[in-house]
Amino acid sequence: MKKERKKPISKSFEKWHHGELQFEFGLQDLGNFPALTDWVSANHPIPEESRPFTDKLRNDLRQFVNDWNEMDLRTYFIGPLLFFIEFRGNEFMGFNDRPLSAEIGDYKIHGYADWLAARKSPANTPLEPYFFIHEYKKFRATEADPLGQLLAAMLVAQKLNNDGQAIYGCYVISNFWHFVLLEGNSYAVSEGFDVSTSHELAKVWSILTEAKIR
Protein backbone atom coordinates (compact mmCIF):
# COMPACT_ATOMS: atom_id res chain seq x y z
CA MET A 1 0.00 0.00 0.00
CA LYS A 2 1.36 3.37 -1.03
CA LYS A 3 2.14 5.60 1.92
CA GLU A 4 0.05 8.78 1.91
CA ARG A 5 2.13 11.93 1.54
CA LYS A 6 2.07 14.09 4.63
CA LYS A 7 0.29 17.38 4.05
CA PRO A 8 2.71 20.32 4.44
CA ILE A 9 2.23 22.79 7.26
CA SER A 10 1.01 26.09 5.85
CA LYS A 11 2.76 29.12 7.32
CA SER A 12 2.77 32.67 5.96
CA PHE A 13 5.79 34.97 5.74
CA GLU A 14 4.78 37.13 8.69
CA LYS A 15 4.57 34.12 11.02
CA TRP A 16 8.24 33.23 10.69
CA HIS A 17 10.99 34.30 13.06
CA HIS A 18 14.55 34.13 11.73
CA GLY A 19 15.48 31.78 14.60
CA GLU A 20 12.79 29.33 13.47
CA LEU A 21 14.12 29.45 9.92
CA GLN A 22 17.59 28.65 11.22
CA PHE A 23 16.23 25.67 13.14
CA GLU A 24 13.87 24.28 10.48
CA PHE A 25 16.02 24.81 7.38
CA GLY A 26 19.57 24.93 8.70
CA LEU A 27 20.11 28.59 7.86
CA GLN A 28 23.31 30.08 9.21
CA ASP A 29 23.87 33.75 10.01
CA LEU A 30 27.47 34.29 8.92
CA GLY A 31 27.67 37.84 10.24
CA ASN A 32 30.74 38.82 8.23
CA PHE A 33 29.80 37.56 4.75
CA PRO A 34 32.21 38.67 1.96
CA ALA A 35 29.43 38.61 -0.65
CA LEU A 36 27.34 41.02 1.42
CA THR A 37 30.33 43.26 2.11
CA ASP A 38 31.06 43.40 -1.61
CA TRP A 39 27.44 44.35 -2.38
CA VAL A 40 27.09 47.13 0.19
CA SER A 41 30.55 48.50 -0.71
CA ALA A 42 29.51 49.25 -4.29
CA ASN A 43 30.21 52.76 -5.52
CA HIS A 44 27.47 54.27 -7.69
CA PRO A 45 27.23 57.98 -6.80
CA ILE A 46 23.96 59.83 -7.11
CA PRO A 47 24.14 61.77 -10.40
CA GLU A 48 24.32 65.52 -9.91
CA GLU A 49 21.10 66.03 -11.84
CA SER A 50 19.33 63.67 -9.43
CA ARG A 51 20.45 65.35 -6.23
CA PRO A 52 17.57 67.88 -6.02
CA PHE A 53 15.17 64.94 -6.19
CA THR A 54 16.94 62.85 -3.51
CA ASP A 55 17.31 65.94 -1.29
CA LYS A 56 13.55 66.52 -1.58
CA LEU A 57 12.82 62.89 -0.67
CA ARG A 58 15.19 63.03 2.28
CA ASN A 59 13.75 66.30 3.60
CA ASP A 60 10.19 64.98 3.30
CA LEU A 61 11.21 61.83 5.16
CA ARG A 62 12.77 63.81 7.99
CA GLN A 63 9.66 65.96 8.29
CA PHE A 64 6.90 63.37 7.97
CA VAL A 65 8.23 59.88 8.76
CA ASN A 66 6.76 59.89 12.30
CA ASP A 67 3.32 60.64 10.84
CA TRP A 68 3.42 58.20 7.90
CA ASN A 69 2.00 54.70 8.01
CA GLU A 70 3.59 51.88 6.03
CA MET A 71 1.68 52.70 2.83
CA ASP A 72 2.71 56.35 3.14
CA LEU A 73 6.35 55.30 3.57
CA ARG A 74 6.10 53.18 0.44
CA THR A 75 4.22 55.81 -1.58
CA TYR A 76 6.15 58.94 -0.65
CA PHE A 77 9.68 57.62 -0.23
CA ILE A 78 10.45 54.03 -1.21
CA GLY A 79 8.42 53.98 -4.44
CA PRO A 80 9.76 57.27 -5.83
CA LEU A 81 13.34 56.30 -4.98
CA LEU A 82 13.04 52.94 -6.75
CA PHE A 83 11.30 54.53 -9.74
CA PHE A 84 13.98 57.18 -10.09
CA ILE A 85 16.76 54.58 -9.92
CA GLU A 86 14.86 52.93 -12.80
CA PHE A 87 14.47 49.44 -11.43
CA ARG A 88 13.31 48.17 -14.80
CA GLY A 89 14.94 47.00 -17.99
CA ASN A 90 14.53 44.74 -20.98
CA GLU A 91 14.70 41.60 -18.84
CA PHE A 92 13.61 42.71 -15.34
CA MET A 93 11.37 45.11 -13.45
CA GLY A 94 9.93 45.84 -10.01
CA PHE A 95 6.56 44.53 -8.80
CA ASN A 96 4.36 45.41 -5.81
CA ASP A 97 2.39 43.00 -3.59
CA ARG A 98 3.00 39.81 -5.54
CA PRO A 99 1.98 36.42 -4.07
CA LEU A 100 4.66 33.77 -3.66
CA SER A 101 4.55 30.25 -2.27
CA ALA A 102 6.62 27.08 -2.27
CA GLU A 103 6.85 23.82 -0.40
CA ILE A 104 10.13 23.57 1.48
CA GLY A 105 10.66 20.56 3.70
CA ASP A 106 7.58 20.04 5.87
CA TYR A 107 6.18 23.50 5.16
CA LYS A 108 4.25 25.42 2.56
CA ILE A 109 5.59 28.96 2.95
CA HIS A 110 3.44 31.65 1.39
CA GLY A 111 2.60 35.34 1.44
CA TYR A 112 2.79 38.61 -0.42
CA ALA A 113 6.08 40.35 -1.08
CA ASP A 114 5.75 44.10 -0.44
CA TRP A 115 8.05 44.77 -3.39
CA LEU A 116 10.28 42.57 -5.48
CA ALA A 117 12.51 42.79 -8.53
CA ALA A 118 12.33 39.85 -10.88
CA ARG A 119 13.25 38.73 -14.32
CA LYS A 120 10.09 39.24 -16.30
CA SER A 121 8.03 37.44 -18.91
CA PRO A 122 7.09 39.01 -22.28
CA ALA A 123 3.77 39.89 -20.59
CA ASN A 124 5.63 41.81 -17.84
CA THR A 125 4.86 39.31 -15.09
CA PRO A 126 7.51 38.19 -12.57
CA LEU A 127 9.39 35.00 -13.40
CA GLU A 128 12.48 34.74 -11.19
CA PRO A 129 12.48 37.01 -8.12
CA TYR A 130 15.95 38.04 -6.97
CA PHE A 131 15.57 41.16 -4.79
CA PHE A 132 12.95 41.91 -2.12
CA ILE A 133 12.04 44.94 -0.02
CA HIS A 134 9.74 44.73 3.01
CA GLU A 135 8.84 47.90 4.86
CA TYR A 136 7.72 48.56 8.41
CA LYS A 137 6.42 51.82 9.80
CA LYS A 138 8.61 52.42 12.84
CA PHE A 139 10.40 50.75 15.71
CA ARG A 140 7.70 49.03 17.73
CA ALA A 141 6.91 45.86 19.60
CA THR A 142 5.23 43.47 17.18
CA GLU A 143 4.68 39.78 16.73
CA ALA A 144 6.20 40.01 13.26
CA ASP A 145 9.96 39.66 12.87
CA PRO A 146 11.12 41.84 9.94
CA LEU A 147 14.17 39.68 9.23
CA GLY A 148 12.17 36.47 9.52
CA GLN A 149 9.47 37.70 7.14
CA LEU A 150 12.03 38.81 4.58
CA LEU A 151 14.11 35.62 4.82
CA ALA A 152 10.97 33.49 4.39
CA ALA A 153 10.19 35.28 1.11
CA MET A 154 13.82 34.94 0.00
CA LEU A 155 13.77 31.19 0.77
CA VAL A 156 10.67 30.79 -1.39
CA ALA A 157 12.38 32.63 -4.26
CA GLN A 158 15.47 30.44 -3.84
CA LYS A 159 13.29 27.33 -4.08
CA LEU A 160 11.31 28.59 -7.08
CA ASN A 161 14.35 29.79 -9.03
CA ASN A 162 16.37 26.65 -8.28
CA ASP A 163 19.43 28.09 -9.99
CA GLY A 164 21.99 28.34 -7.18
CA GLN A 165 22.13 32.13 -7.44
CA ALA A 166 22.18 34.48 -4.45
CA ILE A 167 18.95 36.18 -3.38
CA TYR A 168 19.09 39.80 -2.24
CA GLY A 169 16.78 41.60 0.16
CA CYS A 170 16.19 44.61 2.36
CA TYR A 171 13.90 45.41 5.24
CA VAL A 172 13.05 49.02 6.03
CA ILE A 173 12.12 50.17 9.52
CA SER A 174 11.22 53.84 9.45
CA ASN A 175 14.32 55.57 8.04
CA PHE A 176 16.71 52.62 8.51
CA TRP A 177 17.48 50.18 5.68
CA HIS A 178 19.06 46.78 6.42
CA PHE A 179 20.34 44.73 3.50
CA VAL A 180 20.32 40.92 3.50
CA LEU A 181 22.01 38.38 1.24
CA LEU A 182 21.04 34.69 1.12
CA GLU A 183 23.33 32.23 -0.62
CA GLY A 184 22.68 28.52 -0.17
CA ASN A 185 21.87 28.08 3.50
CA SER A 186 23.99 31.05 4.59
CA TYR A 187 22.85 34.62 5.07
CA ALA A 188 24.11 37.89 6.50
CA VAL A 189 22.55 41.22 7.45
CA SER A 190 24.12 44.64 7.02
CA GLU A 191 24.15 47.46 9.52
CA GLY A 192 21.22 49.86 9.26
CA PHE A 193 21.63 52.79 6.86
CA ASP A 194 19.81 55.96 7.98
CA VAL A 195 18.39 57.50 4.80
CA SER A 196 17.42 60.68 6.65
CA THR A 197 21.11 61.63 6.31
CA SER A 198 22.55 62.63 2.95
CA HIS A 199 25.62 60.38 3.27
CA GLU A 200 23.69 57.20 4.05
CA LEU A 201 20.97 57.93 1.50
CA ALA A 202 23.80 58.06 -1.05
CA LYS A 203 24.97 54.65 0.22
CA VAL A 204 21.48 53.17 -0.17
CA TRP A 205 21.25 54.63 -3.69
CA SER A 206 24.55 52.90 -4.51
CA ILE A 207 23.49 49.54 -3.00
CA LEU A 208 20.14 49.59 -4.84
CA THR A 209 21.86 50.46 -8.10
CA GLU A 210 24.26 47.57 -7.61
CA ALA A 211 21.32 45.20 -6.96
CA LYS A 212 19.76 46.37 -10.20
CA ILE A 213 22.77 45.47 -12.34
CA ARG A 214 23.68 42.13 -10.72
PDB file of C-alpha atoms in Angstrom:
ATOM      1  CA  MET A   1       0.000   0.000   0.000  1.00  0.00           C
ATOM      2  CA  LYS A   2       1.365   3.375  -1.033  1.00  0.00           C
ATOM      3  CA  LYS A   3       2.141   5.601   1.920  1.00  0.00           C
ATOM      4  CA  GLU A   4       0.047   8.777   1.905  1.00  0.00           C
ATOM      5  CA  ARG A   5       2.130  11.927   1.545  1.00  0.00           C
ATOM      6  CA  LYS A   6       2.070  14.088   4.633  1.00  0.00           C
ATOM      7  CA  LYS A   7       0.294  17.377   4.054  1.00  0.00           C
ATOM      8  CA  PRO A   8       2.707  20.319   4.439  1.00  0.00           C
ATOM      9  CA  ILE A   9       2.226  22.788   7.258  1.00  0.00           C
ATOM     10  CA  SER A  10       1.013  26.095   5.852  1.00  0.00           C
ATOM     11  CA  LYS A  11       2.759  29.125   7.315  1.00  0.00           C
ATOM     12  CA  SER A  12       2.772  32.675   5.955  1.00  0.00           C
ATOM     13  CA  PHE A  13       5.794  34.968   5.744  1.00  0.00           C
ATOM     14  CA  GLU A  14       4.780  37.126   8.689  1.00  0.00           C
ATOM     15  CA  LYS A  15       4.566  34.118  11.015  1.00  0.00           C
ATOM     16  CA  TRP A  16       8.244  33.232  10.686  1.00  0.00           C
ATOM     17  CA  HIS A  17      10.994  34.297  13.057  1.00  0.00           C
ATOM     18  CA  HIS A  18      14.546  34.125  11.735  1.00  0.00           C
ATOM     19  CA  GLY A  19      15.479  31.776  14.599  1.00  0.00           C
ATOM     20  CA  GLU A  20      12.785  29.326  13.467  1.00  0.00           C
ATOM     21  CA  LEU A  21      14.119  29.448   9.919  1.00  0.00           C
ATOM     22  CA  GLN A  22      17.590  28.655  11.218  1.00  0.00           C
ATOM     23  CA  PHE A  23      16.231  25.675  13.137  1.00  0.00           C
ATOM     24  CA  GLU A  24      13.873  24.283  10.480  1.00  0.00           C
ATOM     25  CA  PHE A  25      16.023  24.806   7.380  1.00  0.00           C
ATOM     26  CA  GLY A  26      19.567  24.928   8.701  1.00  0.00           C
ATOM     27  CA  LEU A  27      20.110  28.588   7.860  1.00  0.00           C
ATOM     28  CA  GLN A  28      23.311  30.085   9.214  1.00  0.00           C
ATOM     29  CA  ASP A  29      23.875  33.751  10.010  1.00  0.00           C
ATOM     30  CA  LEU A  30      27.467  34.285   8.925  1.00  0.00           C
ATOM     31  CA  GLY A  31      27.674  37.837  10.239  1.00  0.00           C
ATOM     32  CA  ASN A  32      30.739  38.817   8.232  1.00  0.00           C
ATOM     33  CA  PHE A  33      29.798  37.565   4.752  1.00  0.00           C
ATOM     34  CA  PRO A  34      32.210  38.670   1.957  1.00  0.00           C
ATOM     35  CA  ALA A  35      29.433  38.606  -0.654  1.00  0.00           C
ATOM     36  CA  LEU A  36      27.336  41.022   1.422  1.00  0.00           C
ATOM     37  CA  THR A  37      30.334  43.262   2.108  1.00  0.00           C
ATOM     38  CA  ASP A  38      31.058  43.403  -1.613  1.00  0.00           C
ATOM     39  CA  TRP A  39      27.443  44.346  -2.380  1.00  0.00           C
ATOM     40  CA  VAL A  40      27.088  47.131   0.188  1.00  0.00           C
ATOM     41  CA  SER A  41      30.550  48.499  -0.708  1.00  0.00           C
ATOM     42  CA  ALA A  42      29.513  49.253  -4.286  1.00  0.00           C
ATOM     43  CA  ASN A  43      30.208  52.762  -5.518  1.00  0.00           C
ATOM     44  CA  HIS A  44      27.472  54.273  -7.688  1.00  0.00           C
ATOM     45  CA  PRO A  45      27.231  57.980  -6.801  1.00  0.00           C
ATOM     46  CA  ILE A  46      23.959  59.831  -7.108  1.00  0.00           C
ATOM     47  CA  PRO A  47      24.138  61.772 -10.404  1.00  0.00           C
ATOM     48  CA  GLU A  48      24.322  65.518  -9.912  1.00  0.00           C
ATOM     49  CA  GLU A  49      21.097  66.032 -11.842  1.00  0.00           C
ATOM     50  CA  SER A  50      19.329  63.671  -9.425  1.00  0.00           C
ATOM     51  CA  ARG A  51      20.449  65.351  -6.226  1.00  0.00           C
ATOM     52  CA  PRO A  52      17.574  67.877  -6.018  1.00  0.00           C
ATOM     53  CA  PHE A  53      15.170  64.944  -6.188  1.00  0.00           C
ATOM     54  CA  THR A  54      16.937  62.852  -3.514  1.00  0.00           C
ATOM     55  CA  ASP A  55      17.306  65.935  -1.288  1.00  0.00           C
ATOM     56  CA  LYS A  56      13.550  66.516  -1.576  1.00  0.00           C
ATOM     57  CA  LEU A  57      12.817  62.891  -0.666  1.00  0.00           C
ATOM     58  CA  ARG A  58      15.193  63.026   2.284  1.00  0.00           C
ATOM     59  CA  ASN A  59      13.747  66.298   3.601  1.00  0.00           C
ATOM     60  CA  ASP A  60      10.189  64.978   3.301  1.00  0.00           C
ATOM     61  CA  LEU A  61      11.208  61.826   5.160  1.00  0.00           C
ATOM     62  CA  ARG A  62      12.768  63.813   7.993  1.00  0.00           C
ATOM     63  CA  GLN A  63       9.663  65.962   8.295  1.00  0.00           C
ATOM     64  CA  PHE A  64       6.899  63.369   7.966  1.00  0.00           C
ATOM     65  CA  VAL A  65       8.232  59.880   8.761  1.00  0.00           C
ATOM     66  CA  ASN A  66       6.763  59.885  12.298  1.00  0.00           C
ATOM     67  CA  ASP A  67       3.325  60.640  10.838  1.00  0.00           C
ATOM     68  CA  TRP A  68       3.421  58.204   7.904  1.00  0.00           C
ATOM     69  CA  ASN A  69       1.997  54.705   8.005  1.00  0.00           C
ATOM     70  CA  GLU A  70       3.593  51.875   6.026  1.00  0.00           C
ATOM     71  CA  MET A  71       1.681  52.698   2.833  1.00  0.00           C
ATOM     72  CA  ASP A  72       2.714  56.350   3.139  1.00  0.00           C
ATOM     73  CA  LEU A  73       6.350  55.303   3.573  1.00  0.00           C
ATOM     74  CA  ARG A  74       6.103  53.181   0.445  1.00  0.00           C
ATOM     75  CA  THR A  75       4.216  55.814  -1.584  1.00  0.00           C
ATOM     76  CA  TYR A  76       6.154  58.942  -0.655  1.00  0.00           C
ATOM     77  CA  PHE A  77       9.680  57.623  -0.232  1.00  0.00           C
ATOM     78  CA  ILE A  78      10.447  54.026  -1.214  1.00  0.00           C
ATOM     79  CA  GLY A  79       8.425  53.983  -4.442  1.00  0.00           C
ATOM     80  CA  PRO A  80       9.763  57.269  -5.832  1.00  0.00           C
ATOM     81  CA  LEU A  81      13.341  56.300  -4.977  1.00  0.00           C
ATOM     82  CA  LEU A  82      13.039  52.945  -6.751  1.00  0.00           C
ATOM     83  CA  PHE A  83      11.299  54.526  -9.742  1.00  0.00           C
ATOM     84  CA  PHE A  84      13.981  57.183 -10.095  1.00  0.00           C
ATOM     85  CA  ILE A  85      16.756  54.579  -9.917  1.00  0.00           C
ATOM     86  CA  GLU A  86      14.856  52.933 -12.803  1.00  0.00           C
ATOM     87  CA  PHE A  87      14.470  49.442 -11.429  1.00  0.00           C
ATOM     88  CA  ARG A  88      13.312  48.168 -14.796  1.00  0.00           C
ATOM     89  CA  GLY A  89      14.937  47.004 -17.991  1.00  0.00           C
ATOM     90  CA  ASN A  90      14.530  44.743 -20.984  1.00  0.00           C
ATOM     91  CA  GLU A  91      14.696  41.597 -18.843  1.00  0.00           C
ATOM     92  CA  PHE A  92      13.605  42.706 -15.343  1.00  0.00           C
ATOM     93  CA  MET A  93      11.370  45.112 -13.445  1.00  0.00           C
ATOM     94  CA  GLY A  94       9.933  45.839 -10.012  1.00  0.00           C
ATOM     95  CA  PHE A  95       6.560  44.531  -8.803  1.00  0.00           C
ATOM     96  CA  ASN A  96       4.360  45.411  -5.811  1.00  0.00           C
ATOM     97  CA  ASP A  97       2.391  43.003  -3.588  1.00  0.00           C
ATOM     98  CA  ARG A  98       2.995  39.811  -5.536  1.00  0.00           C
ATOM     99  CA  PRO A  99       1.978  36.422  -4.068  1.00  0.00           C
ATOM    100  CA  LEU A 100       4.662  33.770  -3.658  1.00  0.00           C
ATOM    101  CA  SER A 101       4.554  30.246  -2.275  1.00  0.00           C
ATOM    102  CA  ALA A 102       6.619  27.083  -2.271  1.00  0.00           C
ATOM    103  CA  GLU A 103       6.848  23.819  -0.401  1.00  0.00           C
ATOM    104  CA  ILE A 104      10.126  23.566   1.480  1.00  0.00           C
ATOM    105  CA  GLY A 105      10.658  20.558   3.700  1.00  0.00           C
ATOM    106  CA  ASP A 106       7.583  20.042   5.869  1.00  0.00           C
ATOM    107  CA  TYR A 107       6.183  23.504   5.164  1.00  0.00           C
ATOM    108  CA  LYS A 108       4.252  25.424   2.557  1.00  0.00           C
ATOM    109  CA  ILE A 109       5.594  28.961   2.954  1.00  0.00           C
ATOM    110  CA  HIS A 110       3.435  31.651   1.394  1.00  0.00           C
ATOM    111  CA  GLY A 111       2.596  35.336   1.438  1.00  0.00           C
ATOM    112  CA  TYR A 112       2.785  38.615  -0.417  1.00  0.00           C
ATOM    113  CA  ALA A 113       6.079  40.349  -1.082  1.00  0.00           C
ATOM    114  CA  ASP A 114       5.753  44.097  -0.439  1.00  0.00           C
ATOM    115  CA  TRP A 115       8.049  44.773  -3.394  1.00  0.00           C
ATOM    116  CA  LEU A 116      10.282  42.569  -5.478  1.00  0.00           C
ATOM    117  CA  ALA A 117      12.506  42.792  -8.526  1.00  0.00           C
ATOM    118  CA  ALA A 118      12.325  39.846 -10.877  1.00  0.00           C
ATOM    119  CA  ARG A 119      13.248  38.733 -14.322  1.00  0.00           C
ATOM    120  CA  LYS A 120      10.092  39.239 -16.299  1.00  0.00           C
ATOM    121  CA  SER A 121       8.026  37.438 -18.905  1.00  0.00           C
ATOM    122  CA  PRO A 122       7.093  39.014 -22.276  1.00  0.00           C
ATOM    123  CA  ALA A 123       3.775  39.895 -20.592  1.00  0.00           C
ATOM    124  CA  ASN A 124       5.634  41.811 -17.836  1.00  0.00           C
ATOM    125  CA  THR A 125       4.862  39.308 -15.086  1.00  0.00           C
ATOM    126  CA  PRO A 126       7.511  38.192 -12.571  1.00  0.00           C
ATOM    127  CA  LEU A 127       9.390  34.997 -13.401  1.00  0.00           C
ATOM    128  CA  GLU A 128      12.481  34.740 -11.191  1.00  0.00           C
ATOM    129  CA  PRO A 129      12.481  37.010  -8.116  1.00  0.00           C
ATOM    130  CA  TYR A 130      15.954  38.040  -6.969  1.00  0.00           C
ATOM    131  CA  PHE A 131      15.568  41.164  -4.790  1.00  0.00           C
ATOM    132  CA  PHE A 132      12.952  41.913  -2.117  1.00  0.00           C
ATOM    133  CA  ILE A 133      12.040  44.943  -0.018  1.00  0.00           C
ATOM    134  CA  HIS A 134       9.737  44.727   3.012  1.00  0.00           C
ATOM    135  CA  GLU A 135       8.841  47.902   4.863  1.00  0.00           C
ATOM    136  CA  TYR A 136       7.724  48.555   8.405  1.00  0.00           C
ATOM    137  CA  LYS A 137       6.416  51.821   9.805  1.00  0.00           C
ATOM    138  CA  LYS A 138       8.609  52.424  12.840  1.00  0.00           C
ATOM    139  CA  PHE A 139      10.400  50.748  15.713  1.00  0.00           C
ATOM    140  CA  ARG A 140       7.697  49.027  17.734  1.00  0.00           C
ATOM    141  CA  ALA A 141       6.910  45.858  19.602  1.00  0.00           C
ATOM    142  CA  THR A 142       5.233  43.472  17.176  1.00  0.00           C
ATOM    143  CA  GLU A 143       4.676  39.783  16.731  1.00  0.00           C
ATOM    144  CA  ALA A 144       6.198  40.005  13.265  1.00  0.00           C
ATOM    145  CA  ASP A 145       9.958  39.660  12.865  1.00  0.00           C
ATOM    146  CA  PRO A 146      11.120  41.835   9.940  1.00  0.00           C
ATOM    147  CA  LEU A 147      14.167  39.684   9.227  1.00  0.00           C
ATOM    148  CA  GLY A 148      12.166  36.468   9.522  1.00  0.00           C
ATOM    149  CA  GLN A 149       9.466  37.697   7.140  1.00  0.00           C
ATOM    150  CA  LEU A 150      12.034  38.813   4.580  1.00  0.00           C
ATOM    151  CA  LEU A 151      14.106  35.620   4.819  1.00  0.00           C
ATOM    152  CA  ALA A 152      10.974  33.490   4.387  1.00  0.00           C
ATOM    153  CA  ALA A 153      10.195  35.276   1.110  1.00  0.00           C
ATOM    154  CA  MET A 154      13.817  34.937   0.001  1.00  0.00           C
ATOM    155  CA  LEU A 155      13.771  31.195   0.767  1.00  0.00           C
ATOM    156  CA  VAL A 156      10.672  30.792  -1.390  1.00  0.00           C
ATOM    157  CA  ALA A 157      12.381  32.631  -4.258  1.00  0.00           C
ATOM    158  CA  GLN A 158      15.470  30.439  -3.845  1.00  0.00           C
ATOM    159  CA  LYS A 159      13.291  27.330  -4.077  1.00  0.00           C
ATOM    160  CA  LEU A 160      11.306  28.587  -7.079  1.00  0.00           C
ATOM    161  CA  ASN A 161      14.351  29.786  -9.031  1.00  0.00           C
ATOM    162  CA  ASN A 162      16.365  26.646  -8.276  1.00  0.00           C
ATOM    163  CA  ASP A 163      19.434  28.093  -9.986  1.00  0.00           C
ATOM    164  CA  GLY A 164      21.995  28.336  -7.180  1.00  0.00           C
ATOM    165  CA  GLN A 165      22.134  32.131  -7.440  1.00  0.00           C
ATOM    166  CA  ALA A 166      22.185  34.475  -4.447  1.00  0.00           C
ATOM    167  CA  ILE A 167      18.954  36.177  -3.384  1.00  0.00           C
ATOM    168  CA  TYR A 168      19.087  39.802  -2.238  1.00  0.00           C
ATOM    169  CA  GLY A 169      16.781  41.605   0.158  1.00  0.00           C
ATOM    170  CA  CYS A 170      16.186  44.611   2.359  1.00  0.00           C
ATOM    171  CA  TYR A 171      13.896  45.414   5.243  1.00  0.00           C
ATOM    172  CA  VAL A 172      13.046  49.021   6.028  1.00  0.00           C
ATOM    173  CA  ILE A 173      12.117  50.172   9.520  1.00  0.00           C
ATOM    174  CA  SER A 174      11.217  53.844   9.451  1.00  0.00           C
ATOM    175  CA  ASN A 175      14.317  55.567   8.036  1.00  0.00           C
ATOM    176  CA  PHE A 176      16.714  52.623   8.506  1.00  0.00           C
ATOM    177  CA  TRP A 177      17.483  50.179   5.681  1.00  0.00           C
ATOM    178  CA  HIS A 178      19.062  46.778   6.425  1.00  0.00           C
ATOM    179  CA  PHE A 179      20.339  44.727   3.504  1.00  0.00           C
ATOM    180  CA  VAL A 180      20.320  40.919   3.499  1.00  0.00           C
ATOM    181  CA  LEU A 181      22.008  38.381   1.239  1.00  0.00           C
ATOM    182  CA  LEU A 182      21.043  34.693   1.125  1.00  0.00           C
ATOM    183  CA  GLU A 183      23.332  32.229  -0.617  1.00  0.00           C
ATOM    184  CA  GLY A 184      22.683  28.517  -0.171  1.00  0.00           C
ATOM    185  CA  ASN A 185      21.869  28.084   3.503  1.00  0.00           C
ATOM    186  CA  SER A 186      23.989  31.051   4.594  1.00  0.00           C
ATOM    187  CA  TYR A 187      22.850  34.623   5.067  1.00  0.00           C
ATOM    188  CA  ALA A 188      24.105  37.893   6.498  1.00  0.00           C
ATOM    189  CA  VAL A 189      22.551  41.215   7.451  1.00  0.00           C
ATOM    190  CA  SER A 190      24.125  44.639   7.021  1.00  0.00           C
ATOM    191  CA  GLU A 191      24.152  47.458   9.518  1.00  0.00           C
ATOM    192  CA  GLY A 192      21.222  49.857   9.264  1.00  0.00           C
ATOM    193  CA  PHE A 193      21.627  52.787   6.860  1.00  0.00           C
ATOM    194  CA  ASP A 194      19.812  55.955   7.977  1.00  0.00           C
ATOM    195  CA  VAL A 195      18.387  57.497   4.796  1.00  0.00           C
ATOM    196  CA  SER A 196      17.423  60.678   6.649  1.00  0.00           C
ATOM    197  CA  THR A 197      21.107  61.630   6.305  1.00  0.00           C
ATOM    198  CA  SER A 198      22.551  62.626   2.950  1.00  0.00           C
ATOM    199  CA  HIS A 199      25.619  60.381   3.266  1.00  0.00           C
ATOM    200  CA  GLU A 200      23.687  57.200   4.049  1.00  0.00           C
ATOM    201  CA  LEU A 201      20.972  57.933   1.505  1.00  0.00           C
ATOM    202  CA  ALA A 202      23.796  58.061  -1.045  1.00  0.00           C
ATOM    203  CA  LYS A 203      24.968  54.654   0.219  1.00  0.00           C
ATOM    204  CA  VAL A 204      21.479  53.173  -0.171  1.00  0.00           C
ATOM    205  CA  TRP A 205      21.250  54.632  -3.688  1.00  0.00           C
ATOM    206  CA  SER A 206      24.546  52.898  -4.506  1.00  0.00           C
ATOM    207  CA  ILE A 207      23.491  49.540  -3.003  1.00  0.00           C
ATOM    208  CA  LEU A 208      20.142  49.593  -4.840  1.00  0.00           C
ATOM    209  CA  THR A 209      21.859  50.465  -8.102  1.00  0.00           C
ATOM    210  CA  GLU A 210      24.264  47.567  -7.606  1.00  0.00           C
ATOM    211  CA  ALA A 211      21.324  45.196  -6.960  1.00  0.00           C
ATOM    212  CA  LYS A 212      19.759  46.365 -10.205  1.00  0.00           C
ATOM    213  CA  ILE A 213      22.773  45.470 -12.337  1.00  0.00           C
ATOM    214  CA  ARG A 214      23.683  42.132 -10.717  1.00  0.00           C
TER     215      ARG A 214
END
